[in-house]
Each structure stands twice: as C-alpha cells, then as structure tokens.
mmCIF file of C-alpha atoms and ligand atoms in Angstrom:
data_model
loop_
_atom_site.group_PDB
_atom_site.id
_atom_site.type_symbol
_atom_site.label_atom_id
_atom_site.label_comp_id
_atom_site.label_asym_id
_atom_site.label_seq_id
_atom_site.Cartn_x
_atom_site.Cartn_y
_atom_site.Cartn_z
ATOM 1 C CA MET A 1 -38.854 51.896 21.563
ATOM 2 C CA THR A 2 -40.778 52.193 24.357
ATOM 3 C CA PRO A 3 -44.106 50.098 24.423
ATOM 4 C CA LYS A 4 -47.448 51.453 22.414
ATOM 5 C CA THR A 5 -50.932 51.830 22.277
ATOM 6 C CA VAL A 6 -51.853 50.458 18.968
ATOM 7 C CA ALA A 7 -55.357 49.774 16.840
ATOM 8 C CA VAL A 8 -55.778 47.704 14.181
ATOM 9 C CA ALA A 9 -58.792 49.183 12.211
ATOM 10 C CA GLY A 10 -60.147 46.383 9.665
ATOM 11 C CA ALA A 11 -59.037 43.968 11.759
ATOM 12 C CA THR A 12 -61.021 41.149 10.372
ATOM 13 C CA GLY A 13 -59.791 41.274 6.942
ATOM 14 C CA LEU A 14 -57.206 39.825 5.082
ATOM 15 C CA VAL A 15 -54.956 42.460 5.159
ATOM 16 C CA GLY A 16 -56.007 43.403 8.621
ATOM 17 C CA ARG A 17 -55.116 39.883 10.208
ATOM 18 C CA GLU A 18 -51.739 39.865 8.632
ATOM 19 C CA MET A 19 -50.979 42.916 10.123
ATOM 20 C CA MET A 20 -51.393 41.383 13.489
ATOM 21 C CA ARG A 21 -49.332 38.867 12.711
ATOM 22 C CA VAL A 22 -46.743 41.140 11.087
ATOM 23 C CA LEU A 23 -47.138 42.728 14.334
ATOM 24 C CA GLU A 24 -46.151 39.981 16.672
ATOM 25 C CA GLU A 25 -43.606 38.638 14.522
ATOM 26 C CA ARG A 26 -41.743 41.362 14.298
ATOM 27 C CA ASN A 27 -42.150 42.058 18.209
ATOM 28 C CA PHE A 28 -43.325 45.259 17.613
ATOM 29 C CA PRO A 29 -43.928 46.937 21.082
ATOM 30 C CA VAL A 30 -47.286 47.163 21.573
ATOM 31 C CA LYS A 31 -48.487 47.758 25.237
ATOM 32 C CA SER A 32 -52.170 47.372 24.438
ATOM 33 C CA ILE A 33 -53.698 46.773 21.293
ATOM 34 C CA LYS A 34 -57.164 47.553 20.137
ATOM 35 C CA LEU A 35 -58.949 45.665 17.211
ATOM 36 C CA LEU A 36 -61.772 47.731 15.070
ATOM 37 C CA ALA A 37 -64.103 46.626 12.375
ATOM 38 C CA SER A 38 -67.908 47.377 11.304
ATOM 39 C CA ALA A 39 -70.291 46.774 13.643
ATOM 40 C CA ARG A 40 -70.789 43.257 11.930
ATOM 41 C CA SER A 41 -67.872 41.813 13.497
ATOM 42 C CA LYS A 42 -68.625 43.339 17.245
ATOM 43 C CA GLY A 43 -67.814 40.929 19.675
ATOM 44 C CA THR A 44 -65.719 38.134 17.356
ATOM 45 C CA LYS A 45 -62.505 37.326 19.029
ATOM 46 C CA LEU A 46 -59.366 37.449 17.356
ATOM 47 C CA LYS A 47 -56.225 36.134 18.585
ATOM 48 C CA PHE A 48 -52.907 38.288 19.467
ATOM 49 C CA LYS A 49 -50.050 37.166 21.094
ATOM 50 C CA GLY A 50 -52.141 33.864 22.303
ATOM 51 C CA GLU A 51 -54.472 35.788 23.701
ATOM 52 C CA ASP A 52 -58.154 36.396 22.354
ATOM 53 C CA LEU A 53 -59.441 39.545 22.017
ATOM 54 C CA PRO A 54 -62.882 41.344 21.396
ATOM 55 C CA VAL A 55 -63.244 43.466 18.215
ATOM 56 C CA GLU A 56 -64.725 46.604 19.057
ATOM 57 C CA GLU A 57 -67.242 48.673 16.453
ATOM 58 C CA LEU A 58 -65.085 51.713 15.048
ATOM 59 C CA THR A 59 -66.220 54.553 16.009
ATOM 60 C CA GLU A 60 -65.217 58.584 15.900
ATOM 61 C CA THR A 61 -64.360 57.754 19.159
ATOM 62 C CA SER A 62 -62.287 54.823 19.080
ATOM 63 C CA PHE A 63 -59.013 56.606 18.910
ATOM 64 C CA LYS A 64 -58.704 58.122 22.713
ATOM 65 C CA GLY A 65 -55.429 57.398 23.818
ATOM 66 C CA VAL A 66 -54.011 55.550 20.333
ATOM 67 C CA GLU A 67 -51.041 56.127 19.515
ATOM 68 C CA ILE A 68 -50.599 54.583 16.310
ATOM 69 C CA ALA A 69 -53.174 52.890 14.074
ATOM 70 C CA LEU A 70 -53.005 50.950 11.276
ATOM 71 C CA PHE A 71 -56.013 51.517 8.788
ATOM 72 C CA SER A 72 -56.761 48.782 6.302
ATOM 73 C CA ALA A 73 -60.610 49.119 6.534
ATOM 74 C CA GLY A 74 -61.235 50.616 2.565
ATOM 75 C CA GLY A 75 -60.985 54.370 1.345
ATOM 76 C CA SER A 76 -64.525 55.529 2.635
ATOM 77 C CA THR A 77 -64.061 54.271 6.173
ATOM 78 C CA SER A 78 -60.643 55.698 5.939
ATOM 79 C CA LYS A 79 -61.399 59.155 4.758
ATOM 80 C CA LYS A 80 -64.666 59.166 7.376
ATOM 81 C CA PHE A 81 -62.602 57.678 10.815
ATOM 82 C CA SER A 82 -58.285 58.484 10.143
ATOM 83 C CA PRO A 83 -58.955 62.679 10.355
ATOM 84 C CA CYS A 84 -60.919 61.749 14.080
ATOM 85 C CA ALA A 85 -57.815 59.546 14.823
ATOM 86 C CA ALA A 86 -55.540 62.351 14.055
ATOM 87 C CA LYS A 87 -57.050 64.845 15.992
ATOM 88 C CA ASP A 88 -57.010 62.612 18.920
ATOM 89 C CA GLY A 89 -53.318 62.947 18.645
ATOM 90 C CA CYS A 90 -53.047 59.093 17.565
ATOM 91 C CA VAL A 91 -51.045 58.759 14.031
ATOM 92 C CA VAL A 92 -52.691 56.424 10.939
ATOM 93 C CA VAL A 93 -50.996 54.985 9.015
ATOM 94 C CA ASP A 94 -53.393 54.142 6.068
ATOM 95 C CA ASN A 95 -53.218 51.062 3.738
ATOM 96 C CA SER A 96 -56.611 52.651 1.227
ATOM 97 C CA SER A 97 -56.012 54.905 -1.552
ATOM 98 C CA ALA A 98 -57.834 57.726 0.637
ATOM 99 C CA TRP A 99 -55.164 59.847 1.322
ATOM 100 C CA ARG A 100 -52.005 58.837 -1.387
ATOM 101 C CA MET A 101 -52.230 61.595 -3.822
ATOM 102 C CA ASP A 102 -53.349 64.078 -0.651
ATOM 103 C CA ASP A 103 -49.952 67.070 -0.809
ATOM 104 C CA THR A 104 -50.162 67.055 2.898
ATOM 105 C CA VAL A 105 -49.771 63.416 3.425
ATOM 106 C CA PRO A 106 -46.408 61.802 2.957
ATOM 107 C CA LEU A 107 -47.191 58.458 0.732
ATOM 108 C CA VAL A 108 -43.688 56.236 2.120
ATOM 109 C CA VAL A 109 -42.255 52.966 1.066
ATOM 110 C CA PRO A 110 -39.345 53.316 3.733
ATOM 111 C CA GLU A 111 -36.729 51.390 1.636
ATOM 112 C CA VAL A 112 -37.017 54.729 -0.996
ATOM 113 C CA ASN A 113 -38.230 57.552 0.991
ATOM 114 C CA ALA A 114 -38.304 57.247 4.773
ATOM 115 C CA ALA A 115 -37.417 61.082 5.391
ATOM 116 C CA ASP A 116 -41.126 61.706 4.002
ATOM 117 C CA ILE A 117 -42.178 59.938 7.096
ATOM 118 C CA LYS A 118 -41.132 63.134 8.956
ATOM 119 C CA TRP A 119 -43.221 65.625 7.818
ATOM 120 C CA HIS A 120 -46.725 63.559 8.604
ATOM 121 C CA LYS A 121 -49.657 65.791 10.301
ATOM 122 C CA GLY A 122 -51.092 62.566 11.060
ATOM 123 C CA ILE A 123 -51.952 60.617 8.489
ATOM 124 C CA ILE A 124 -49.076 58.622 6.800
ATOM 125 C CA ALA A 125 -50.170 56.511 3.411
ATOM 126 C CA ASN A 126 -48.904 53.129 2.778
ATOM 127 C CA PRO A 127 -49.122 52.835 -1.474
ATOM 128 C CA ASN A 128 -50.629 50.316 -3.881
ATOM 129 C CA CYS A 129 -48.867 46.769 -3.214
ATOM 130 C CA SER A 130 -47.965 46.367 -7.002
ATOM 131 C CA THR A 131 -46.390 50.447 -6.645
ATOM 132 C CA ILE A 132 -44.447 49.148 -3.317
ATOM 133 C CA GLN A 133 -42.757 45.929 -4.810
ATOM 134 C CA MET A 134 -41.620 47.767 -7.971
ATOM 135 C CA VAL A 135 -40.036 51.067 -6.352
ATOM 136 C CA VAL A 136 -38.093 49.088 -3.633
ATOM 137 C CA VAL A 137 -36.399 47.542 -7.223
ATOM 138 C CA LEU A 138 -36.467 50.813 -9.196
ATOM 139 C CA LYS A 139 -35.185 53.335 -6.774
ATOM 140 C CA PRO A 140 -31.362 51.738 -6.622
ATOM 141 C CA LEU A 141 -31.535 52.136 -10.234
ATOM 142 C CA HIS A 142 -32.850 55.702 -10.346
ATOM 143 C CA ASP A 143 -30.245 57.048 -8.170
ATOM 144 C CA ALA A 144 -27.612 54.905 -10.268
ATOM 145 C CA ALA A 145 -28.963 55.835 -13.536
ATOM 146 C CA LYS A 146 -32.146 58.227 -13.474
ATOM 147 C CA LEU A 147 -35.193 56.682 -14.945
ATOM 148 C CA GLU A 148 -37.194 58.327 -18.145
ATOM 149 C CA ARG A 149 -39.190 55.932 -18.554
ATOM 150 C CA VAL A 150 -41.381 52.761 -16.982
ATOM 151 C CA ILE A 151 -43.210 49.844 -19.039
ATOM 152 C CA VAL A 152 -45.012 47.561 -16.517
ATOM 153 C CA SER A 153 -47.266 44.768 -16.967
ATOM 154 C CA THR A 154 -48.452 42.930 -13.510
ATOM 155 C CA TYR A 155 -49.504 39.640 -13.121
ATOM 156 C CA GLN A 156 -51.635 40.037 -9.272
ATOM 157 C CA ALA A 157 -52.628 37.614 -7.370
ATOM 158 C CA VAL A 158 -56.410 37.026 -6.119
ATOM 159 C CA SER A 159 -55.570 37.710 -2.183
ATOM 160 C CA GLY A 160 -55.054 41.403 -3.555
ATOM 161 C CA ALA A 161 -59.013 41.002 -4.227
ATOM 162 C CA GLY A 162 -59.924 40.413 -0.788
ATOM 163 C CA ILE A 163 -61.285 37.176 0.935
ATOM 164 C CA LYS A 164 -64.389 36.156 -1.288
ATOM 165 C CA ALA A 165 -62.417 36.808 -4.456
ATOM 166 C CA LEU A 166 -60.496 33.836 -2.762
ATOM 167 C CA ASP A 167 -63.491 31.773 -2.631
ATOM 168 C CA GLU A 168 -64.452 32.481 -6.140
ATOM 169 C CA LEU A 169 -61.323 31.240 -7.348
ATOM 170 C CA LEU A 170 -61.724 27.738 -5.540
ATOM 171 C CA GLU A 171 -65.160 27.114 -6.787
ATOM 172 C CA GLN A 172 -64.218 28.101 -10.359
ATOM 173 C CA THR A 173 -61.227 25.984 -10.165
ATOM 174 C CA LYS A 174 -63.462 23.068 -8.703
ATOM 175 C CA ALA A 175 -66.311 23.697 -11.228
ATOM 176 C CA VAL A 176 -64.166 23.356 -14.072
ATOM 177 C CA ILE A 177 -62.667 20.588 -13.094
ATOM 178 C CA GLU A 178 -65.499 18.876 -12.497
ATOM 179 C CA GLY A 179 -66.962 19.388 -15.767
ATOM 180 C CA ARG A 180 -69.490 22.337 -14.457
ATOM 181 C CA LYS A 181 -69.934 26.155 -15.447
ATOM 182 C CA PRO A 182 -68.142 28.190 -13.366
ATOM 183 C CA GLU A 183 -69.778 31.025 -11.528
ATOM 184 C CA ALA A 184 -68.751 34.460 -12.009
ATOM 185 C CA ILE A 185 -69.703 36.698 -9.196
ATOM 186 C CA LEU A 186 -66.941 39.162 -7.672
ATOM 187 C CA PHE A 187 -65.113 38.705 -11.266
ATOM 188 C CA PRO A 188 -66.230 40.135 -14.318
ATOM 189 C CA HIS A 189 -65.036 37.068 -16.084
ATOM 190 C CA GLN A 190 -64.442 33.725 -14.851
ATOM 191 C CA ILE A 191 -60.684 33.705 -13.062
ATOM 192 C CA ALA A 192 -59.899 30.138 -13.205
ATOM 193 C CA PHE A 193 -57.451 28.958 -15.875
ATOM 194 C CA ASN A 194 -57.845 32.251 -17.116
ATOM 195 C CA CYS A 195 -56.617 36.180 -16.727
ATOM 196 C CA ILE A 196 -58.280 38.997 -16.569
ATOM 197 C CA PRO A 197 -56.691 42.929 -17.370
ATOM 198 C CA GLN A 198 -59.072 45.028 -15.293
ATOM 199 C CA ILE A 199 -58.327 45.815 -11.717
ATOM 200 C CA PRO A 200 -60.041 46.580 -9.694
ATOM 201 C CA GLN A 201 -62.697 43.786 -11.162
ATOM 202 C CA SER A 202 -65.641 46.546 -10.163
ATOM 203 C CA ASP A 203 -64.328 49.724 -11.764
ATOM 204 C CA ALA A 204 -64.705 51.414 -15.041
ATOM 205 C CA PHE A 205 -62.675 52.023 -17.530
ATOM 206 C CA ALA A 206 -61.343 55.586 -17.136
ATOM 207 C CA ASP A 207 -61.516 57.979 -20.173
ATOM 208 C CA ASN A 208 -58.080 57.068 -21.267
ATOM 209 C CA GLY A 209 -58.827 53.403 -21.287
ATOM 210 C CA TYR A 210 -56.784 52.931 -18.190
ATOM 211 C CA THR A 211 -58.194 51.366 -14.973
ATOM 212 C CA SER A 212 -57.313 53.329 -11.422
ATOM 213 C CA GLU A 213 -54.806 50.546 -10.499
ATOM 214 C CA GLU A 214 -52.789 51.576 -13.814
ATOM 215 C CA MET A 215 -52.950 55.046 -12.939
ATOM 216 C CA LYS A 216 -52.217 54.261 -8.862
ATOM 217 C CA MET A 217 -48.911 52.655 -10.797
ATOM 218 C CA VAL A 218 -48.300 56.031 -12.595
ATOM 219 C CA ASN A 219 -49.016 58.852 -9.870
ATOM 220 C CA GLU A 220 -47.394 56.730 -6.781
ATOM 221 C CA THR A 221 -44.306 55.876 -8.423
ATOM 222 C CA LYS A 222 -43.834 59.623 -9.150
ATOM 223 C CA LYS A 223 -44.830 60.782 -5.612
ATOM 224 C CA ILE A 224 -42.743 58.304 -3.982
ATOM 225 C CA MET A 225 -39.398 58.160 -6.175
ATOM 226 C CA GLY A 226 -40.328 62.301 -5.774
ATOM 227 C CA ASP A 227 -39.497 62.435 -9.730
ATOM 228 C CA GLN A 228 -42.355 63.539 -11.837
ATOM 229 C CA SER A 229 -40.394 63.371 -14.984
ATOM 230 C CA ILE A 230 -40.687 59.347 -14.738
ATOM 231 C CA ARG A 231 -42.992 58.628 -17.678
ATOM 232 C CA VAL A 232 -44.975 55.441 -16.615
ATOM 233 C CA CYS A 233 -46.974 52.948 -18.705
ATOM 234 C CA ALA A 234 -49.119 50.035 -16.696
ATOM 235 C CA THR A 235 -51.228 47.209 -17.477
ATOM 236 C CA THR A 236 -52.557 44.846 -14.853
ATOM 237 C CA VAL A 237 -53.701 41.903 -14.657
ATOM 238 C CA ARG A 238 -55.277 39.378 -12.292
ATOM 239 C CA VAL A 239 -54.705 35.393 -12.487
ATOM 240 C CA PRO A 240 -55.463 32.892 -11.166
ATOM 241 C CA VAL A 241 -52.468 32.990 -8.276
ATOM 242 C CA TYR A 242 -53.392 32.963 -4.271
ATOM 243 C CA THR A 243 -50.515 35.042 -3.340
ATOM 244 C CA GLY A 244 -47.386 37.316 -4.624
ATOM 245 C CA HIS A 245 -48.090 39.697 -7.074
ATOM 246 C CA SER A 246 -45.757 39.471 -10.190
ATOM 247 C CA GLU A 247 -44.462 42.103 -12.496
ATOM 248 C CA SER A 248 -42.433 42.206 -16.202
ATOM 249 C CA VAL A 249 -40.787 45.886 -16.026
ATOM 250 C CA ASN A 250 -39.225 47.815 -18.534
ATOM 251 C CA ILE A 251 -37.025 50.814 -17.963
ATOM 252 C CA GLU A 252 -35.326 53.157 -20.229
ATOM 253 C CA THR A 253 -32.570 55.211 -18.165
ATOM 254 C CA GLU A 254 -30.419 58.320 -18.896
ATOM 255 C CA LYS A 255 -27.167 56.732 -18.152
ATOM 256 C CA LYS A 256 -26.803 53.280 -19.755
ATOM 257 C CA LEU A 257 -26.768 50.345 -16.997
ATOM 258 C CA THR A 258 -25.852 47.642 -18.161
ATOM 259 C CA PRO A 259 -27.442 43.762 -16.438
ATOM 260 C CA ASP A 260 -24.080 42.989 -14.820
ATOM 261 C CA GLU A 261 -24.176 46.816 -13.312
ATOM 262 C CA ALA A 262 -28.161 46.638 -12.294
ATOM 263 C CA ARG A 263 -27.655 43.428 -10.481
ATOM 264 C CA ALA A 264 -24.564 44.607 -8.807
ATOM 265 C CA ILE A 265 -26.692 47.785 -7.342
ATOM 266 C CA LEU A 266 -29.656 45.579 -6.290
ATOM 267 C CA ALA A 267 -27.410 43.485 -4.393
ATOM 268 C CA ASN A 268 -26.778 45.686 -2.022
ATOM 269 C CA ALA A 269 -30.400 47.005 -1.864
ATOM 270 C CA PRO A 270 -32.684 47.093 0.930
ATOM 271 C CA GLY A 271 -35.608 44.940 1.129
ATOM 272 C CA VAL A 272 -34.684 43.723 -2.330
ATOM 273 C CA ILE A 273 -33.560 39.679 -2.994
ATOM 274 C CA VAL A 274 -31.576 39.063 -6.948
ATOM 275 C CA LYS A 275 -32.870 35.605 -7.564
ATOM 276 C CA ASP A 276 -31.000 35.626 -11.180
ATOM 277 C CA ASP A 277 -29.404 32.803 -13.067
ATOM 278 C CA PRO A 278 -31.356 31.611 -15.970
ATOM 279 C CA SER A 279 -29.137 29.095 -17.052
ATOM 280 C CA ARG A 280 -30.017 27.173 -13.395
ATOM 281 C CA GLN A 281 -33.723 28.354 -14.146
ATOM 282 C CA VAL A 282 -33.632 30.326 -11.405
ATOM 283 C CA TYR A 283 -35.870 33.319 -11.278
ATOM 284 C CA PRO A 284 -38.413 34.951 -8.548
ATOM 285 C CA LEU A 285 -41.820 32.757 -8.726
ATOM 286 C CA ALA A 286 -45.129 33.980 -6.570
ATOM 287 C CA SER A 287 -44.648 30.414 -5.208
ATOM 288 C CA GLU A 288 -41.451 30.837 -3.244
ATOM 289 C CA ALA A 289 -42.244 34.968 -2.196
ATOM 290 C CA ALA A 290 -45.558 34.323 -0.853
ATOM 291 C CA GLY A 291 -44.915 34.150 3.191
ATOM 292 C CA HIS A 292 -41.735 36.382 2.857
ATOM 293 C CA GLY A 293 -40.663 39.826 3.364
ATOM 294 C CA ASP A 294 -38.510 40.998 0.607
ATOM 295 C CA THR A 295 -38.833 41.847 -3.351
ATOM 296 C CA PHE A 296 -37.221 39.510 -5.715
ATOM 297 C CA VAL A 297 -35.853 40.476 -8.847
ATOM 298 C CA GLY A 298 -34.438 38.655 -11.543
ATOM 299 C CA ARG A 299 -34.410 37.778 -15.863
ATOM 300 C CA ILE A 300 -32.474 40.959 -15.512
ATOM 301 C CA ARG A 301 -31.502 41.705 -19.451
ATOM 302 C CA GLU A 302 -31.285 44.394 -22.043
ATOM 303 C CA ASP A 303 -34.110 45.664 -23.249
ATOM 304 C CA LEU A 304 -33.373 44.905 -27.027
ATOM 305 C CA SER A 305 -35.507 48.107 -28.417
ATOM 306 C CA HIS A 306 -33.716 50.136 -26.777
ATOM 307 C CA PRO A 307 -30.066 51.111 -26.340
ATOM 308 C CA HIS A 308 -30.331 52.175 -22.570
ATOM 309 C CA GLY A 309 -32.813 49.428 -21.321
ATOM 310 C CA LEU A 310 -33.731 46.727 -19.543
ATOM 311 C CA ALA A 311 -36.246 44.212 -18.938
ATOM 312 C CA MET A 312 -36.061 42.645 -15.515
ATOM 313 C CA TRP A 313 -39.486 40.773 -13.840
ATOM 314 C CA ILE A 314 -40.477 41.496 -10.047
ATOM 315 C CA VAL A 315 -42.143 39.092 -7.330
ATOM 316 C CA SER A 316 -43.451 40.200 -3.875
ATOM 317 C CA ASP A 317 -45.878 38.859 -1.388
ATOM 318 C CA ASN A 318 -48.875 41.490 -2.193
ATOM 319 C CA LEU A 319 -50.436 41.216 1.423
ATOM 320 C CA LEU A 320 -46.714 41.201 3.108
ATOM 321 C CA LYS A 321 -44.631 44.166 1.346
ATOM 322 C CA GLY A 322 -47.101 44.964 -0.544
ATOM 323 C CA ALA A 323 -49.810 45.900 2.203
ATOM 324 C CA ALA A 324 -49.090 44.663 6.429
ATOM 325 C CA LEU A 325 -45.714 44.381 6.410
ATOM 326 C CA ASN A 326 -44.663 47.867 4.763
ATOM 327 C CA ALA A 327 -47.435 49.689 7.133
ATOM 328 C CA VAL A 328 -45.504 47.850 10.510
ATOM 329 C CA GLN A 329 -42.123 49.252 8.783
ATOM 330 C CA ILE A 330 -43.524 52.677 8.741
ATOM 331 C CA ALA A 331 -44.933 52.468 12.275
ATOM 332 C CA GLU A 332 -40.796 50.845 13.375
ATOM 333 C CA ARG A 333 -40.014 54.517 11.684
ATOM 334 C CA LEU A 334 -42.193 56.360 13.508
HETATM 335 P P1 LIG B 401 -61.521 42.623 3.761
HETATM 336 O O1 LIG B 401 -60.706 41.089 3.420
HETATM 337 O O2 LIG B 401 -62.508 42.679 2.638
HETATM 338 O O3 LIG B 401 -61.577 43.209 4.984
HETATM 339 C C1 LIG B 401 -62.250 44.451 5.130
HETATM 340 C C2 LIG B 401 -62.136 45.188 6.360
HETATM 341 O O4 LIG B 401 -62.262 46.595 6.725
HETATM 342 C C3 LIG B 401 -62.792 43.636 7.313
HETATM 343 O O5 LIG B 401 -61.853 44.388 8.636
HETATM 344 C C4 LIG B 401 -63.933 44.852 7.643
HETATM 345 O O6 LIG B 401 -64.631 44.893 8.546
HETATM 346 C C5 LIG B 401 -63.556 46.057 7.918
HETATM 347 N N1 LIG B 401 -64.373 47.216 7.084
HETATM 348 C C6 LIG B 401 -65.232 47.584 5.980
HETATM 349 N N2 LIG B 401 -65.936 48.157 6.158
HETATM 350 C C7 LIG B 401 -66.180 48.793 7.749
HETATM 351 C C8 LIG B 401 -66.568 50.038 8.177
HETATM 352 N N3 LIG B 401 -67.692 51.174 7.917
HETATM 353 N N4 LIG B 401 -66.489 50.179 9.695
HETATM 354 C C9 LIG B 401 -65.207 49.688 10.039
HETATM 355 N N5 LIG B 401 -64.461 48.345 9.503
HETATM 356 C C10 LIG B 401 -64.706 48.771 8.013
HETATM 357 O O7 LIG B 401 -60.235 43.292 2.440
HETATM 358 P P2 LIG B 401 -58.690 43.181 2.780
HETATM 359 O O8 LIG B 401 -58.484 42.721 1.613
HETATM 360 O O9 LIG B 401 -58.197 42.920 4.106
HETATM 361 O O10 LIG B 401 -58.254 44.676 2.034
HETATM 362 C C11 LIG B 401 -58.983 46.129 3.192
HETATM 363 C C12 LIG B 401 -59.290 47.107 2.250
HETATM 364 O O11 LIG B 401 -56.766 47.496 2.372
HETATM 365 C C13 LIG B 401 -58.939 47.589 1.447
HETATM 366 O O12 LIG B 401 -60.328 48.353 1.073
HETATM 367 C C14 LIG B 401 -58.083 48.513 0.684
HETATM 368 O O13 LIG B 401 -58.035 49.631 0.667
HETATM 369 C C15 LIG B 401 -56.345 48.052 1.427
HETATM 370 N N6 LIG B 401 -55.791 47.134 1.021
HETATM 371 C C16 LIG B 401 -54.786 47.802 0.250
HETATM 372 C C17 LIG B 401 -53.683 46.899 -0.354
HETATM 373 C C18 LIG B 401 -52.778 47.841 -0.959
HETATM 374 O O14 LIG B 401 -52.476 47.390 -1.992
HETATM 375 N N7 LIG B 401 -51.970 48.400 -0.101
HETATM 376 C C19 LIG B 401 -54.089 45.697 -0.706
HETATM 377 C C20 LIG B 401 -55.137 44.994 -0.786
HETATM 378 C C21 LIG B 401 -55.864 46.024 0.387
HETATM 379 P P3 LIG B 401 -65.827 43.574 8.820
HETATM 380 O O15 LIG B 401 -65.200 42.370 8.524
HETATM 381 O O16 LIG B 401 -66.697 43.664 9.998
HETATM 382 O O17 LIG B 401 -66.743 43.820 7.887
HETATM 383 O O1 LIG B 402 -56.320 44.148 -6.494
HETATM 384 C C1 LIG B 402 -55.234 43.929 -5.941
HETATM 385 O O2 LIG B 402 -54.109 43.202 -6.203
HETATM 386 C C2 LIG B 402 -54.555 45.091 -5.076
HETATM 387 C C3 LIG B 402 -56.188 46.308 -4.567
HETATM 388 C C4 LIG B 402 -55.489 47.197 -3.385
HETATM 389 C C5 LIG B 402 -57.326 47.659 -3.317
HETATM 390 C C6 LIG B 402 -58.154 47.013 -3.249
HETATM 391 C C7 LIG B 402 -59.310 47.680 -2.201
HETATM 392 C C8 LIG B 402 -59.553 48.939 -2.543
HETATM 393 C C9 LIG B 402 -57.001 48.560 -2.623
HETATM 394 C C10 LIG B 402 -55.605 49.850 -2.957
HETATM 395 O O3 LIG B 402 -55.185 49.570 -2.192
HETATM 396 O O4 LIG B 402 -55.251 50.799 -3.661
HETATM 397 C C11 LIG B 402 -58.199 49.894 -2.750
HETATM 398 C C12 LIG B 402 -58.490 51.092 -2.512
HETATM 399 O O5 LIG B 402 -58.044 51.774 -0.892
HETATM 400 O O6 LIG B 402 -58.364 52.340 -3.467
#
C-alpha cells in the first residue's frame, strides 16, 4: 500500500488516542498525519511514532489533501464535518452513530461484510462496540445454520462512556471504600459496586421501553449481516469494569447446531478465539480480553429452553475491536 495522508478527528479523546496507537502498532502506511479536535485542544501536543505533533482545530477546510480520516468526535461533529471531508476527496471512517443507519453509507465489520466497503460514497460507518463483537461471532453461525432470533444482555465497561466516566468510577470506588457517600454526576446512579441497566446514561428511554444502545444492537446487526429477518432483543447494562464488554447471547437457528459444531465453526472464524473449557474454569474474561484485538467466545452450551437454541458468552476490548481497531481495519481494506 502506498503511504497515505491520514487525519484523526477527535484525536485527544479515549478512542482517538487508541486509533493513533493502533495505526502505529499495525504499521499503517502513514505519509503524514493530522491530529484534529475542538478549539479547546488547539496546540496540545500528542505523540505519534515518537514525535510530538500539535493538535489542530477541526474545521471545514481541515481535509484538503487528506486521503483517509478516522473520526471519533461524536455524532454532531461527524454530521457537520464528514460531508466536508468527503467533498474534498477524503474517505471518512466514522465511529459515531451519525451515519450508521443511512442507506447510502456502508456499516462495516471487516470479518463480516468487508465487501460493503466497495460501495462507499466517501463515508463508511463503524458500528457500535456491543454490536461489533456480537456479529463477529454470530456471522459464521448464521452462515452455517441461519439465525432466526438473538437475545443479548450486555455487561459494558465504563470506558465506553468516555474518560470522565472512568474518573467517576474511580472516585466513587474510593468514596465507598473510605465510607463516604459516592457522588453520581455523569451516571444517574452509583456505578461503583453496582450495575446500571441504562446505556447511554444520559438518554431517555424510547416509547417502546428500550434505550438507544439497545436499538443500535437490533438495527445494526440486521444491516451488517444483510438480513432484516433476524429478530434481536437487547438489554444493555453498565458494570464497574474499566475495559472489555461482556455479553450473554442466546441464539435460535433454523438448522440445529450442537455446541461442538458451533465450537468447530468458531475455531476457524476470523477474529474469534474460542476459550471454552469450563472443567478448567476457562472462559472469556474482560480482564484478559483488555488490550487484545480478538473477540473471545466461551460457555457455549445448549439453550435448554429451545430445541434449536445455543447460549454463549462473548467478550472483547470495547476500545479496540469495538472502536479503534475496527476503524483501522476498514482503513486497511480501503
Ligand atoms: P471523549 O474521550 O470524550 O473524546 C471526544 C473527542 O471528540 C475529543 O477529542 C474532543 O476534542 C472531540 N470533540 C468533541 N467535540 C468536538 C468538536 N465540536 N469539534 C472537534 N472535536 C470535538 O470520547 P470518546 O470515548 O473518545 O468517544 C468519542 C466518540 O467516539 C463518541 O462520541 C462516539 O461517537 C464514538 N464512540 C464509538 C464507540 C463505538 O461503539 N464504536 C465507542 C466509544 C465512542 P476535545 O478534547 O478538544 O474536546
Ligand atoms: O457506552 C458504550 O459502551 C459505547 C458507547 C458508544 C457511544 C458513545 C457516545 C456516543 C456512541 C456510539 O458509538 O454509538 C455514541 C454515538 O455516536 O451515538
């Protein structure tokens, strides 16, 4: 690949910093890199390949001469600036929900639907982290036995809610241990030593009783898998873990799959590692998945409530495969 002129929009954020780290680690052929954020960060220096680079303010003219832009600066920023970038001939890989359900924008997980990259018109959307790790595992099972229904409950790490949320977890944990009353600012309730069934924490529940994170899992799964007939029900829960989303997933398939057949299929699936030996207490753990690019699956067993049902436990690093790594993998395919 010839070296590319790259921009990272949202470079000062949790995901943006991870994107720079992944570009470095995977030796992405970078000719030059532009680091963009809000006016607040103008002049801040960030390290890339050992060099201190200044952060510039993201403006409508930031993308002249840029070939690939990785965006992680939130939905409204992406709505405003991605079209400017695309107009200047740059291809945007956007991490926000701004474009995911737009019919003219591919929504891509390379292991699942890399072919969709081809029909982009300047913007490619990166799915939500909880969706990404689930479809990486479910696509090979769908190909083998056709998924009819998915029921998922997530156990999502606090880093998914940004850097301030991590500070809040730490502060609350200290307060509880020291016998003080924990203060909830960002989260609606105490997150330390607790679980909160509302993601994102700031959104109202929709009229159907679901959160937007839950509906992202429903709608994005169908779009990425290219099958609107798959029925999905999601419950998304924040847990006091720093990094690594875990998911309890039950599936119903048209053709029966045994746990052994599912394990054999997943053993050959790209981006998936089967960690499944309950007799030795081997199963995926967020603490072990953190820092790794693969998605881990284990506890694969029959769903006793359905003749064609399987239950499993899926874990991945939400900032890596769930965000930065998936975006860089899309850029690599470009
Ligand atoms: P964060 O740590 O709060 O960082 C936000 C970044 O966006 C910062 O670099 C910030 O710049 C920049 N920004 C905010 N407003 C801007 C503006 N008006 N113009 C230019 N830059 C602006 O958040 P994060 O955790 O990295 O997440 C960032 C975004 O990534 C989220 O909003 C979400 O859309 C997406 N995300 C996706 C997933 C996923 O599931 N795929 C997971 C997490 C996040 P300053 O530092 O200058 O304020
Ligand atoms: O909460 C998590 O674990 C994942 C958060 C993702 C997120 C956070 C803020 C805004 C998103 C997203 O990717 O869907 C967005 C958004 O762009 O809507």
